[in-house]
Amino acid sequence: WYQRRVRGLHRTGRMKAILLSLCIVTLLCAVLALPRNVEKTFKVTLATKTDVHPFFGVGQAVGLLIDGVSGRILTLERQKTYAFVVNINCTDSSFYIATDPQGLGTFRYQTGIDQFSQSCDGLTLFFTPSNDAPDALFYASDKGFYMGSQINITPTLTALNSAASVTASIGLLLVSVLIALF
């Protein structure tokens, strides 16, 4: 009876350790492999600049439109992912993120760029501004001067709140598992 009892406790302890290990691995996988959530998708096209474009009368006569607005100034939050679907023929222009509005492929900004560093022909550029990103960036074209506009990068409270929420949820789940096991 004693040996069966000891073996049973040993098996139960091993099962608890295995279950706890599986819970921890599952939680880590869930946190580290979160699917890409795109905050907003922008449509990028090309047309003659209008007087609302910030560089109207400067550089090229044509400019980039974001969602149909000539030279639209964007405001993006840090740690959120944005998609830019670029509907421009590659021979006419392309789209990229820069640290200067000049264009022509200069001053490329690569941090947080996923997929293609420049896009055209229906390709999508994904951009997630990091906490270290400058407060002001620009979107530009490699085919001409001053075709794009400014991107303002702002802090995000929702990222801080969601990180705290995920941490608290993981903590509560681990405490629940530990209480259930012991």
Short mmCIF file of C-alpha atoms in Angstrom, two decimals:
data_model
loop_
_atom_site.label_atom_id
_atom_site.label_comp_id
_atom_site.label_asym_id
_atom_site.label_seq_id
_atom_site.Cartn_x
_atom_site.Cartn_y
_atom_site.Cartn_z
CA TRP A 1 0.00 0.00 0.00
CA TYR A 2 2.78 2.45 0.95
CA GLN A 3 4.73 1.88 -2.26
CA ARG A 4 1.59 2.35 -4.37
CA ARG A 5 0.82 5.55 -2.48
CA VAL A 6 4.38 6.91 -2.99
CA ARG A 7 4.33 5.97 -6.70
CA GLY A 8 0.92 7.63 -7.06
CA LEU A 9 2.17 10.84 -5.44
CA HIS A 10 5.28 10.76 -7.60
CA ARG A 11 3.15 10.36 -10.75
CA THR A 12 0.78 13.10 -9.59
CA GLY A 13 3.72 15.45 -8.92
CA ARG A 14 5.16 14.68 -12.33
CA MET A 15 1.80 15.30 -13.96
CA LYS A 16 1.49 18.63 -12.13
CA ALA A 17 4.95 19.66 -13.34
CA ILE A 18 4.12 18.65 -16.91
CA LEU A 19 0.80 20.50 -16.77
CA LEU A 20 2.44 23.61 -15.35
CA SER A 21 5.17 23.47 -18.03
CA LEU A 22 2.55 23.18 -20.77
CA CYS A 23 0.63 26.16 -19.35
CA ILE A 24 3.77 28.30 -19.26
CA VAL A 25 4.79 27.32 -22.81
CA THR A 26 1.26 28.01 -24.09
CA LEU A 27 1.22 31.43 -22.42
CA LEU A 28 4.62 32.37 -23.81
CA CYS A 29 3.61 31.28 -27.31
CA ALA A 30 0.39 33.29 -27.06
CA VAL A 31 2.23 36.43 -25.96
CA LEU A 32 5.21 36.16 -28.33
CA ALA A 33 3.32 35.05 -31.42
CA LEU A 34 0.47 37.51 -31.38
CA PRO A 35 -0.99 37.94 -34.86
CA ARG A 36 -0.25 41.17 -36.66
CA ASN A 37 -3.07 43.57 -35.93
CA VAL A 38 -3.16 46.37 -38.46
CA GLU A 39 -4.46 49.54 -36.85
CA LYS A 40 -5.30 51.21 -40.17
CA THR A 41 -4.80 50.53 -43.86
CA PHE A 42 -3.99 53.46 -46.13
CA LYS A 43 -4.40 53.47 -49.92
CA VAL A 44 -1.53 55.25 -51.70
CA THR A 45 -2.02 56.62 -55.22
CA LEU A 46 -0.43 59.22 -57.49
CA ALA A 47 -1.99 62.35 -59.03
CA THR A 48 -1.31 65.99 -59.84
CA LYS A 49 -0.75 67.95 -56.62
CA THR A 50 -3.52 70.24 -55.48
CA ASP A 51 -3.13 73.42 -53.43
CA VAL A 52 -3.79 71.41 -50.23
CA HIS A 53 -0.54 69.48 -50.72
CA PRO A 54 2.11 70.83 -48.28
CA PHE A 55 4.66 70.92 -51.11
CA PHE A 56 2.36 72.37 -53.78
CA GLY A 57 4.54 74.32 -56.23
CA VAL A 58 7.71 72.65 -54.89
CA GLY A 59 9.41 69.68 -56.55
CA GLN A 60 7.33 67.49 -58.86
CA ALA A 61 3.93 68.54 -60.20
CA VAL A 62 2.55 65.15 -59.19
CA GLY A 63 2.34 63.93 -55.62
CA LEU A 64 1.31 61.03 -53.45
CA LEU A 65 -2.28 60.78 -52.27
CA ILE A 66 -3.25 58.95 -49.10
CA ASP A 67 -6.85 57.73 -49.23
CA GLY A 68 -7.49 60.20 -52.04
CA VAL A 69 -6.09 63.26 -50.18
CA SER A 70 -3.17 65.05 -51.82
CA GLY A 71 -0.20 65.20 -49.44
CA ARG A 72 -2.26 64.11 -46.42
CA ILE A 73 -0.40 64.61 -43.13
CA LEU A 74 -0.61 61.40 -41.10
CA THR A 75 -0.54 60.84 -37.35
CA LEU A 76 0.54 57.34 -36.32
CA GLU A 77 0.87 55.88 -32.84
CA ARG A 78 4.00 54.13 -31.67
CA GLN A 79 3.89 50.33 -31.44
CA LYS A 80 0.87 50.07 -33.74
CA THR A 81 1.11 48.57 -37.20
CA TYR A 82 -0.10 50.41 -40.28
CA ALA A 83 -0.47 49.05 -43.81
CA PHE A 84 0.16 51.14 -46.92
CA VAL A 85 -1.31 49.53 -50.04
CA VAL A 86 0.55 51.22 -52.87
CA ASN A 87 -1.46 51.41 -56.11
CA ILE A 88 1.21 53.10 -58.23
CA ASN A 89 2.92 51.72 -61.33
CA CYS A 90 6.61 51.14 -60.47
CA THR A 91 7.74 53.03 -63.58
CA ASP A 92 5.88 56.15 -62.38
CA SER A 93 6.79 56.20 -58.70
CA SER A 94 7.15 54.21 -55.50
CA PHE A 95 6.45 54.78 -51.82
CA TYR A 96 8.83 54.67 -48.86
CA ILE A 97 9.26 56.10 -45.34
CA ALA A 98 12.01 58.72 -44.88
CA THR A 99 13.55 61.05 -42.32
CA ASP A 100 13.43 63.96 -44.79
CA PRO A 101 10.68 65.02 -47.24
CA GLN A 102 13.07 65.42 -50.18
CA GLY A 103 12.42 62.05 -51.84
CA LEU A 104 14.32 60.47 -54.73
CA GLY A 105 15.19 57.47 -52.55
CA THR A 106 17.19 59.51 -50.03
CA PHE A 107 17.01 59.45 -46.22
CA ARG A 108 15.26 56.06 -46.03
CA TYR A 109 13.95 55.05 -42.62
CA GLN A 110 14.09 51.26 -42.18
CA THR A 111 13.22 50.62 -38.52
CA GLY A 112 9.78 49.08 -38.14
CA ILE A 113 9.38 48.50 -41.88
CA ASP A 114 8.10 45.04 -42.69
CA GLN A 115 7.65 43.47 -46.10
CA PHE A 116 9.13 45.89 -48.60
CA SER A 117 11.29 48.95 -47.89
CA GLN A 118 9.62 50.63 -50.84
CA SER A 119 6.43 49.66 -52.56
CA CYS A 120 4.58 50.00 -55.85
CA ASP A 121 2.38 47.88 -58.15
CA GLY A 122 -0.13 46.96 -55.43
CA LEU A 123 2.42 45.80 -52.87
CA THR A 124 1.82 46.56 -49.20
CA LEU A 125 4.33 48.24 -46.93
CA PHE A 126 3.79 47.54 -43.21
CA PHE A 127 5.13 50.09 -40.76
CA THR A 128 5.22 49.87 -36.97
CA PRO A 129 6.77 53.01 -35.43
CA SER A 130 9.01 52.00 -32.54
CA ASN A 131 9.41 53.84 -29.26
CA ASP A 132 12.74 55.13 -30.62
CA ALA A 133 11.27 56.47 -33.87
CA PRO A 134 11.63 60.21 -34.50
CA ASP A 135 8.53 62.28 -33.73
CA ALA A 136 8.36 63.34 -37.37
CA LEU A 137 8.95 61.18 -40.42
CA PHE A 138 7.86 61.52 -44.03
CA TYR A 139 6.48 59.40 -46.81
CA ALA A 140 8.18 59.98 -50.12
CA SER A 141 8.72 58.75 -53.66
CA ASP A 142 11.98 57.60 -55.21
CA LYS A 143 10.98 59.12 -58.58
CA GLY A 144 10.75 62.81 -57.69
CA PHE A 145 11.30 65.59 -55.19
CA TYR A 146 8.74 66.52 -52.50
CA MET A 147 5.97 64.22 -53.64
CA GLY A 148 4.96 63.03 -50.16
CA SER A 149 4.20 64.60 -46.81
CA GLN A 150 4.76 64.39 -43.07
CA ILE A 151 4.05 61.53 -40.67
CA ASN A 152 3.68 62.58 -37.03
CA ILE A 153 4.58 59.81 -34.58
CA THR A 154 2.81 59.99 -31.23
CA PRO A 155 2.99 57.92 -28.05
CA THR A 156 0.25 55.42 -27.41
CA LEU A 157 -1.50 54.82 -24.14
CA THR A 158 -3.40 51.81 -25.43
CA ALA A 159 -0.13 49.91 -25.91
CA LEU A 160 0.80 50.56 -22.30
CA ASN A 161 -2.67 49.62 -21.11
CA SER A 162 -2.81 46.44 -23.18
CA ALA A 163 0.69 45.37 -22.05
CA ALA A 164 -0.35 45.88 -18.42
CA SER A 165 -3.57 43.99 -19.10
CA VAL A 166 -1.72 41.04 -20.71
CA THR A 167 0.77 40.94 -17.82
CA ALA A 168 -2.03 41.00 -15.25
CA SER A 169 -3.95 38.27 -17.11
CA ILE A 170 -0.87 36.04 -17.28
CA GLY A 171 -0.22 36.62 -13.58
CA LEU A 172 -3.80 35.70 -12.64
CA LEU A 173 -3.73 32.61 -14.87
CA LEU A 174 -0.46 31.40 -13.36
CA VAL A 175 -1.76 31.94 -9.82
CA SER A 176 -4.93 29.99 -10.72
CA VAL A 177 -2.91 27.12 -12.18
CA LEU A 178 -0.63 27.00 -9.15
CA ILE A 179 -3.60 26.98 -6.75
CA ALA A 180 -5.28 24.22 -8.76
CA LEU A 181 -2.12 22.11 -8.80
CA PHE A 182 -1.23 22.49 -5.16
#
